[in-house]
PDB file of C-alpha atoms in Angstrom:
ATOM      1  CA  GLU A  11     -18.300  -1.846   5.820  1.00 98.00           C
ATOM      2  CA  ALA A  12     -15.971  -0.361   3.234  1.00 98.00           C
ATOM      3  CA  ALA A  13     -15.800  -2.225  -0.098  1.00 98.00           C
ATOM      4  CA  CYS A  14     -18.715  -4.387   1.074  1.00 98.00           C
ATOM      5  CA  GLY A  15     -19.018  -6.323  -2.183  1.00 97.00           C
ATOM      6  CA  THR A  16     -22.141  -8.483  -2.370  1.00 97.00           C
ATOM      7  CA  GLY A  17     -22.752  -8.084   1.365  1.00 97.00           C
ATOM      8  CA  ARG A  18     -21.731 -11.464   2.783  1.00 95.00           C
ATOM      9  CA  TYR A  19     -20.068  -9.965   5.872  1.00 95.00           C
ATOM     10  CA  LEU A  20     -22.933  -7.505   6.383  1.00 97.00           C
ATOM     11  CA  GLU A  21     -25.388 -10.387   6.167  1.00 97.00           C
ATOM     12  CA  HIS A  22     -23.761 -11.966   9.231  1.00 95.00           C
ATOM     13  CA  LEU A  23     -23.179  -8.724  11.098  1.00 95.00           C
ATOM     14  CA  GLN A  24     -26.736  -7.399  10.734  1.00 95.00           C
ATOM     15  CA  SER A  25     -28.084  -9.998  13.171  1.00 94.00           C
ATOM     16  CA  ARG A  26     -26.207  -8.259  16.021  1.00 96.00           C
ATOM     17  CA  PHE A  27     -25.462  -4.731  14.799  1.00 96.00           C
ATOM     18  CA  GLU A  28     -26.944  -1.827  12.912  1.00 97.00           C
ATOM     19  CA  VAL A  29     -24.951  -1.949   9.670  1.00 98.00           C
ATOM     20  CA  GLU A  30     -24.294   0.067   6.534  1.00 98.00           C
ATOM     21  CA  GLY A  31     -21.990  -0.509   3.582  1.00 98.00           C
ATOM     22  CA  PHE A  32     -20.501   0.989   0.458  1.00 98.00           C
ATOM     23  CA  ASP A  33     -18.733  -0.228  -2.648  1.00 98.00           C
ATOM     24  CA  ILE A  34     -17.405   1.350  -5.838  1.00 97.00           C
ATOM     25  CA  SER A  35     -19.181  -1.119  -8.175  1.00 97.00           C
ATOM     26  CA  PRO A  36     -22.866  -0.525  -8.988  1.00 97.00           C
ATOM     27  CA  THR A  37     -23.161  -4.084 -10.340  1.00 96.00           C
ATOM     28  CA  ILE A  38     -21.867  -5.616  -7.119  1.00 96.00           C
ATOM     29  CA  LEU A  39     -24.055  -3.281  -5.051  1.00 98.00           C
ATOM     30  CA  ALA A  40     -27.111  -4.478  -6.972  1.00 98.00           C
ATOM     31  CA  ALA A  41     -26.366  -8.027  -5.788  1.00 97.00           C
ATOM     32  CA  ALA A  42     -25.834  -6.752  -2.236  1.00 98.00           C
ATOM     33  CA  ARG A  43     -29.182  -4.927  -2.321  1.00 98.00           C
ATOM     34  CA  GLU A  44     -30.939  -8.158  -3.316  1.00 97.00           C
ATOM     35  CA  ARG A  45     -29.326  -9.934  -0.371  1.00 97.00           C
ATOM     36  CA  LEU A  46     -29.834  -7.046   2.087  1.00 98.00           C
ATOM     37  CA  PRO A  47     -32.927  -5.033   1.098  1.00 97.00           C
ATOM     38  CA  ASP A  48     -33.164  -3.286   4.488  1.00 97.00           C
ATOM     39  CA  VAL A  49     -29.485  -2.296   4.805  1.00 98.00           C
ATOM     40  CA  PRO A  50     -28.357   1.174   3.620  1.00 98.00           C
ATOM     41  CA  LEU A  51     -25.841   0.639   0.816  1.00 98.00           C
ATOM     42  CA  HIS A  52     -23.972   3.411  -1.015  1.00 98.00           C
ATOM     43  CA  GLU A  53     -21.921   3.686  -4.178  1.00 98.00           C
ATOM     44  CA  ALA A  54     -18.592   5.272  -3.196  1.00 98.00           C
ATOM     45  CA  ASP A  55     -14.826   5.026  -3.588  1.00 98.00           C
ATOM     46  CA  PHE A  56     -12.999   4.517  -0.289  1.00 96.00           C
ATOM     47  CA  THR A  57     -10.423   7.195  -1.213  1.00 97.00           C
ATOM     48  CA  SER A  58     -13.145   9.883  -1.257  1.00 98.00           C
ATOM     49  CA  VAL A  59     -16.144   8.468   0.609  1.00 98.00           C
ATOM     50  CA  ASP A  60     -18.239  10.802   2.781  1.00 98.00           C
ATOM     51  CA  LEU A  61     -21.411   9.232   4.159  1.00 97.00           C
ATOM     52  CA  GLY A  62     -22.184  12.232   6.359  1.00 97.00           C
ATOM     53  CA  ARG A  63     -22.241  10.258   9.600  1.00 96.00           C
ATOM     54  CA  THR A  64     -19.978   8.357  11.965  1.00 97.00           C
ATOM     55  CA  PHE A  65     -19.875   4.780  13.251  1.00 98.00           C
ATOM     56  CA  ASP A  66     -18.524   2.916  16.268  1.00 98.00           C
ATOM     57  CA  VAL A  67     -16.707   0.476  13.965  1.00 98.00           C
ATOM     58  CA  VAL A  68     -15.596   0.765  10.332  1.00 98.00           C
ATOM     59  CA  VAL A  69     -14.296  -2.406   8.684  1.00 98.00           C
ATOM     60  CA  CYS A  70     -12.407  -2.947   5.444  1.00 98.00           C
ATOM     61  CA  LEU A  71     -12.117  -6.735   5.153  1.00 97.00           C
ATOM     62  CA  PHE A  72     -11.119  -9.448   2.670  1.00 95.00           C
ATOM     63  CA  SER A  73      -7.953  -7.516   1.753  1.00 96.00           C
ATOM     64  CA  SER A  74     -10.003  -4.867  -0.069  1.00 97.00           C
ATOM     65  CA  ILE A  75      -7.506  -2.176   0.948  1.00 98.00           C
ATOM     66  CA  GLY A  76      -5.219  -3.708  -1.698  1.00 98.00           C
ATOM     67  CA  TYR A  77      -7.420  -2.088  -4.365  1.00 97.00           C
ATOM     68  CA  ALA A  78      -5.965   1.281  -3.327  1.00 97.00           C
ATOM     69  CA  ARG A  79      -3.442   1.797  -6.118  1.00 95.00           C
ATOM     70  CA  GLY A  80      -0.358   3.049  -4.379  1.00 96.00           C
ATOM     71  CA  VAL A  81       0.699   4.415  -1.023  1.00 97.00           C
ATOM     72  CA  ARG A  82      -0.986   7.808  -1.513  1.00 98.00           C
ATOM     73  CA  ALA A  83      -4.300   6.167  -2.380  1.00 98.00           C
ATOM     74  CA  GLN A  84      -3.984   3.858   0.625  1.00 98.00           C
ATOM     75  CA  SER A  85      -3.304   6.835   2.907  1.00 98.00           C
ATOM     76  CA  ARG A  86      -6.318   8.738   1.499  1.00 98.00           C
ATOM     77  CA  ALA A  87      -8.535   5.674   1.983  1.00 98.00           C
ATOM     78  CA  VAL A  88      -7.459   5.207   5.602  1.00 98.00           C
ATOM     79  CA  ARG A  89      -8.034   8.925   6.324  1.00 98.00           C
ATOM     80  CA  ARG A  90     -11.517   8.807   4.772  1.00 98.00           C
ATOM     81  CA  LEU A  91     -12.445   5.657   6.693  1.00 98.00           C
ATOM     82  CA  ALA A  92     -11.085   7.142   9.936  1.00 98.00           C
ATOM     83  CA  ALA A  93     -13.181  10.279   9.351  1.00 98.00           C
ATOM     84  CA  HIS A  94     -16.278   8.097   9.798  1.00 98.00           C
ATOM     85  CA  LEU A  95     -15.350   6.977  13.347  1.00 98.00           C
ATOM     86  CA  THR A  96     -17.065   8.186  16.493  1.00 98.00           C
ATOM     87  CA  PRO A  97     -14.814   9.161  19.431  1.00 97.00           C
ATOM     88  CA  GLY A  98     -13.466   5.849  20.742  1.00 97.00           C
ATOM     89  CA  GLY A  99     -14.421   4.160  17.448  1.00 98.00           C
ATOM     90  CA  ILE A 100     -12.367   1.381  15.848  1.00 98.00           C
ATOM     91  CA  LEU A 101     -11.148   0.985  12.266  1.00 98.00           C
ATOM     92  CA  VAL A 102     -10.396  -2.626  11.241  1.00 98.00           C
ATOM     93  CA  ILE A 103      -8.336  -3.304   8.107  1.00 98.00           C
ATOM     94  CA  GLU A 104      -7.543  -6.771   6.805  1.00 98.00           C
ATOM     95  CA  PRO A 105      -4.369  -6.389   4.715  1.00 98.00           C
ATOM     96  CA  TRP A 106      -3.457  -7.978   1.417  1.00 97.00           C
ATOM     97  CA  PHE A 107      -0.152  -9.829   1.176  1.00 95.00           C
ATOM     98  CA  SER A 108       3.085  -7.872   1.259  1.00 94.00           C
ATOM     99  CA  ALA A 109       5.580  -8.254  -1.602  1.00 92.00           C
ATOM    100  CA  GLU A 110       7.584 -10.689   0.567  1.00 92.00           C
ATOM    101  CA  GLU A 111       4.528 -12.865   1.329  1.00 92.00           C
ATOM    102  CA  TYR A 112       2.999 -12.920  -2.145  1.00 94.00           C
ATOM    103  CA  HIS A 113       3.847 -15.857  -4.396  1.00 92.00           C
ATOM    104  CA  SER A 114       3.653 -14.996  -8.093  1.00 94.00           C
ATOM    105  CA  ASP A 115       3.715 -17.431 -10.994  1.00 95.00           C
ATOM    106  CA  THR A 116       1.428 -19.838  -9.144  1.00 95.00           C
ATOM    107  CA  VAL A 117      -1.902 -21.432  -9.924  1.00 96.00           C
ATOM    108  CA  HIS A 118      -4.701 -22.428  -7.521  1.00 96.00           C
ATOM    109  CA  SER A 119      -8.007 -24.126  -8.215  1.00 97.00           C
ATOM    110  CA  THR A 120     -11.244 -24.950  -6.424  1.00 97.00           C
ATOM    111  CA  ILE A 121     -14.255 -26.964  -7.554  1.00 97.00           C
ATOM    112  CA  SER A 122     -17.790 -26.957  -6.174  1.00 96.00           C
ATOM    113  CA  GLN A 123     -20.361 -29.494  -7.328  1.00 95.00           C
ATOM    114  CA  GLY A 124     -24.095 -29.537  -6.730  1.00 94.00           C
ATOM    115  CA  ASP A 125     -26.974 -31.444  -8.270  1.00 93.00           C
ATOM    116  CA  GLU A 126     -27.720 -28.775 -10.870  1.00 94.00           C
ATOM    117  CA  LEU A 127     -24.626 -26.594 -10.898  1.00 96.00           C
ATOM    118  CA  HIS A 128     -20.878 -27.205 -11.067  1.00 97.00           C
ATOM    119  CA  VAL A 129     -18.370 -24.365 -10.631  1.00 97.00           C
ATOM    120  CA  ALA A 130     -14.603 -24.529 -11.119  1.00 98.00           C
ATOM    121  CA  ARG A 131     -12.267 -21.626 -10.422  1.00 98.00           C
ATOM    122  CA  MET A 132      -8.623 -21.431 -11.402  1.00 98.00           C
ATOM    123  CA  VAL A 133      -6.463 -18.472 -10.332  1.00 97.00           C
ATOM    124  CA  THR A 134      -3.118 -17.550 -11.850  1.00 97.00           C
ATOM    125  CA  SER A 135      -0.956 -15.140  -9.857  1.00 97.00           C
ATOM    126  CA  LYS A 136       1.475 -12.678 -11.416  1.00 97.00           C
ATOM    127  CA  ARG A 137       3.353  -9.585 -10.269  1.00 96.00           C
ATOM    128  CA  ARG A 138       3.725  -6.176 -11.909  1.00 96.00           C
ATOM    129  CA  GLY A 139       5.947  -3.971  -9.745  1.00 95.00           C
ATOM    130  CA  ARG A 140       4.181  -3.456  -6.407  1.00 96.00           C
ATOM    131  CA  ALA A 141       0.892  -4.820  -7.799  1.00 97.00           C
ATOM    132  CA  SER A 142      -0.214  -8.436  -7.617  1.00 97.00           C
ATOM    133  CA  VAL A 143      -2.227  -9.453 -10.666  1.00 97.00           C
ATOM    134  CA  LEU A 144      -4.771 -12.255 -10.278  1.00 97.00           C
ATOM    135  CA  ASP A 145      -6.602 -13.747 -13.248  1.00 97.00           C
ATOM    136  CA  LEU A 146      -9.632 -15.694 -12.040  1.00 97.00           C
ATOM    137  CA  HIS A 147     -11.047 -18.124 -14.596  1.00 98.00           C
ATOM    138  CA  HIS A 148     -14.523 -19.449 -13.747  1.00 98.00           C
ATOM    139  CA  LEU A 149     -16.246 -22.370 -15.453  1.00 98.00           C
ATOM    140  CA  VAL A 150     -19.953 -22.565 -14.611  1.00 97.00           C
ATOM    141  CA  GLY A 151     -21.694 -25.696 -15.832  1.00 97.00           C
ATOM    142  CA  THR A 152     -25.308 -26.840 -15.868  1.00 96.00           C
ATOM    143  CA  ARG A 153     -27.057 -29.625 -17.789  1.00 94.00           C
ATOM    144  CA  HIS A 154     -27.686 -27.126 -20.577  1.00 96.00           C
ATOM    145  CA  ALA A 155     -24.360 -25.335 -21.041  1.00 97.00           C
ATOM    146  CA  THR A 156     -20.940 -24.505 -19.651  1.00 97.00           C
ATOM    147  CA  ARG A 157     -19.831 -20.874 -19.605  1.00 97.00           C
ATOM    148  CA  HIS A 158     -16.440 -19.279 -18.967  1.00 98.00           C
ATOM    149  CA  PHE A 159     -15.891 -15.982 -17.121  1.00 96.00           C
ATOM    150  CA  LEU A 160     -12.624 -14.168 -16.561  1.00 97.00           C
ATOM    151  CA  GLU A 161     -11.983 -11.602 -13.823  1.00 96.00           C
ATOM    152  CA  ARG A 162      -8.739  -9.688 -13.366  1.00 97.00           C
ATOM    153  CA  HIS A 163      -7.910  -8.256  -9.949  1.00 97.00           C
ATOM    154  CA  GLU A 164      -4.928  -6.028  -9.227  1.00 97.00           C
ATOM    155  CA  LEU A 165      -4.075  -5.482  -5.577  1.00 98.00           C
ATOM    156  CA  TRP A 166      -1.248  -3.330  -4.238  1.00 98.00           C
ATOM    157  CA  MET A 167       1.200  -4.991  -1.874  1.00 98.00           C
ATOM    158  CA  PHE A 168       1.776  -2.605   1.057  1.00 97.00           C
ATOM    159  CA  THR A 169       4.426  -3.041   3.719  1.00 97.00           C
ATOM    160  CA  SER A 170       3.696  -3.171   7.448  1.00 96.00           C
ATOM    161  CA  ASP A 171       5.345   0.238   7.786  1.00 97.00           C
ATOM    162  CA  GLU A 172       3.004   1.670   5.150  1.00 97.00           C
ATOM    163  CA  TYR A 173      -0.070   0.384   7.001  1.00 98.00           C
ATOM    164  CA  ARG A 174       1.296   1.727  10.275  1.00 98.00           C
ATOM    165  CA  GLU A 175       2.117   5.150   8.810  1.00 98.00           C
ATOM    166  CA  ALA A 176      -1.295   5.480   7.128  1.00 98.00           C
ATOM    167  CA  ILE A 177      -3.143   4.657  10.358  1.00 98.00           C
ATOM    168  CA  GLU A 178      -0.943   6.984  12.428  1.00 98.00           C
ATOM    169  CA  ARG A 179      -1.398   9.823   9.902  1.00 97.00           C
ATOM    170  CA  ALA A 180      -5.159   9.357  10.257  1.00 98.00           C
ATOM    171  CA  GLY A 181      -4.734  10.136  13.967  1.00 97.00           C
ATOM    172  CA  LEU A 182      -5.530   6.675  15.278  1.00 98.00           C
ATOM    173  CA  GLU A 183      -3.912   4.511  17.946  1.00 98.00           C
ATOM    174  CA  ILE A 184      -2.630   1.252  16.412  1.00 98.00           C
ATOM    175  CA  THR A 185      -2.977  -2.383  17.409  1.00 97.00           C
ATOM    176  CA  TYR A 186      -1.959  -5.284  15.162  1.00 97.00           C
ATOM    177  CA  ASP A 187      -3.109  -8.926  15.299  1.00 97.00           C
ATOM    178  CA  ALA A 188      -0.691 -11.044  13.252  1.00 95.00           C
ATOM    179  CA  ARG A 189      -3.145 -13.899  12.731  1.00 94.00           C
ATOM    180  CA  GLY A 190      -6.382 -12.067  11.945  1.00 93.00           C
ATOM    181  CA  LEU A 191      -9.374 -13.818  10.424  1.00 92.00           C
ATOM    182  CA  ILE A 192      -7.605 -15.938   7.791  1.00 92.00           C
ATOM    183  CA  ASP A 193      -3.905 -15.646   8.661  1.00 89.00           C
ATOM    184  CA  ARG A 194      -3.436 -12.334   6.828  1.00 91.00           C
ATOM    185  CA  GLY A 195      -3.419 -10.251   9.999  1.00 95.00           C
ATOM    186  CA  LEU A 196      -5.669  -7.383  11.119  1.00 98.00           C
ATOM    187  CA  TRP A 197      -4.788  -3.732  11.679  1.00 98.00           C
ATOM    188  CA  PHE A 198      -6.843  -1.846  14.267  1.00 98.00           C
ATOM    189  CA  GLY A 199      -6.924   1.920  14.559  1.00 98.00           C
ATOM    190  CA  ARG A 200      -8.744   3.527  17.491  1.00 98.00           C
ATOM    191  CA  ARG A 201      -9.895   7.113  17.565  1.00 97.00           C
ATOM    192  CA  ALA A 202      -9.230   8.711  20.949  1.00 95.00           C
ATOM    193  CA  PRO A 203     -12.346   9.132  23.114  1.00 94.00           C
ATOM    194  CA  THR A 204     -13.722  12.639  23.541  1.00 80.00           C
ATOM    195  CA  GLY A 205     -11.626  14.709  25.908  1.00 53.00           C
ATOM    196  CA  ARG A 206      -8.291  13.002  25.111  1.00 51.00           C
TER     197      ARG A 206
END
């Protein structure tokens, strides 16, 4: 899994598949290693990753491809991910919103309450050119204290044509599922089997 984060997807996939993952953040990888002590995890950027082996399936989920800053970076990332496919292997990319789909100047919130821990998250959405800018404010409360954390995420908004061109330039055959896992769609790129 590319941009595997804390390993939630890998945690589910490992029950049925041999899995491996990488992420650019050493802090996030540390959390993933706690969750998945027996899974090989690597620190790498998806625009330059080279794990030295190939896989039947490479996934880049939860819109992580949006962290590629610009069309050239997206194209490099897709080429590097495709380079890790076996003949007949499949690349799966879950896209981020396009500029037409993204709603800026909005706010969303979620609250989770347990016996000992309450968490509230509020997200404000902005736009800077082709980048969506998300400020995630987290309030984490216990009986002893409430703390505030702020995360800023900037994700590039690619067009369907840009996804298609990147996958084609990587030498893969394209399929698109408009619904996908969470109504953001899924792009599939298949490397031709040996001999084709």
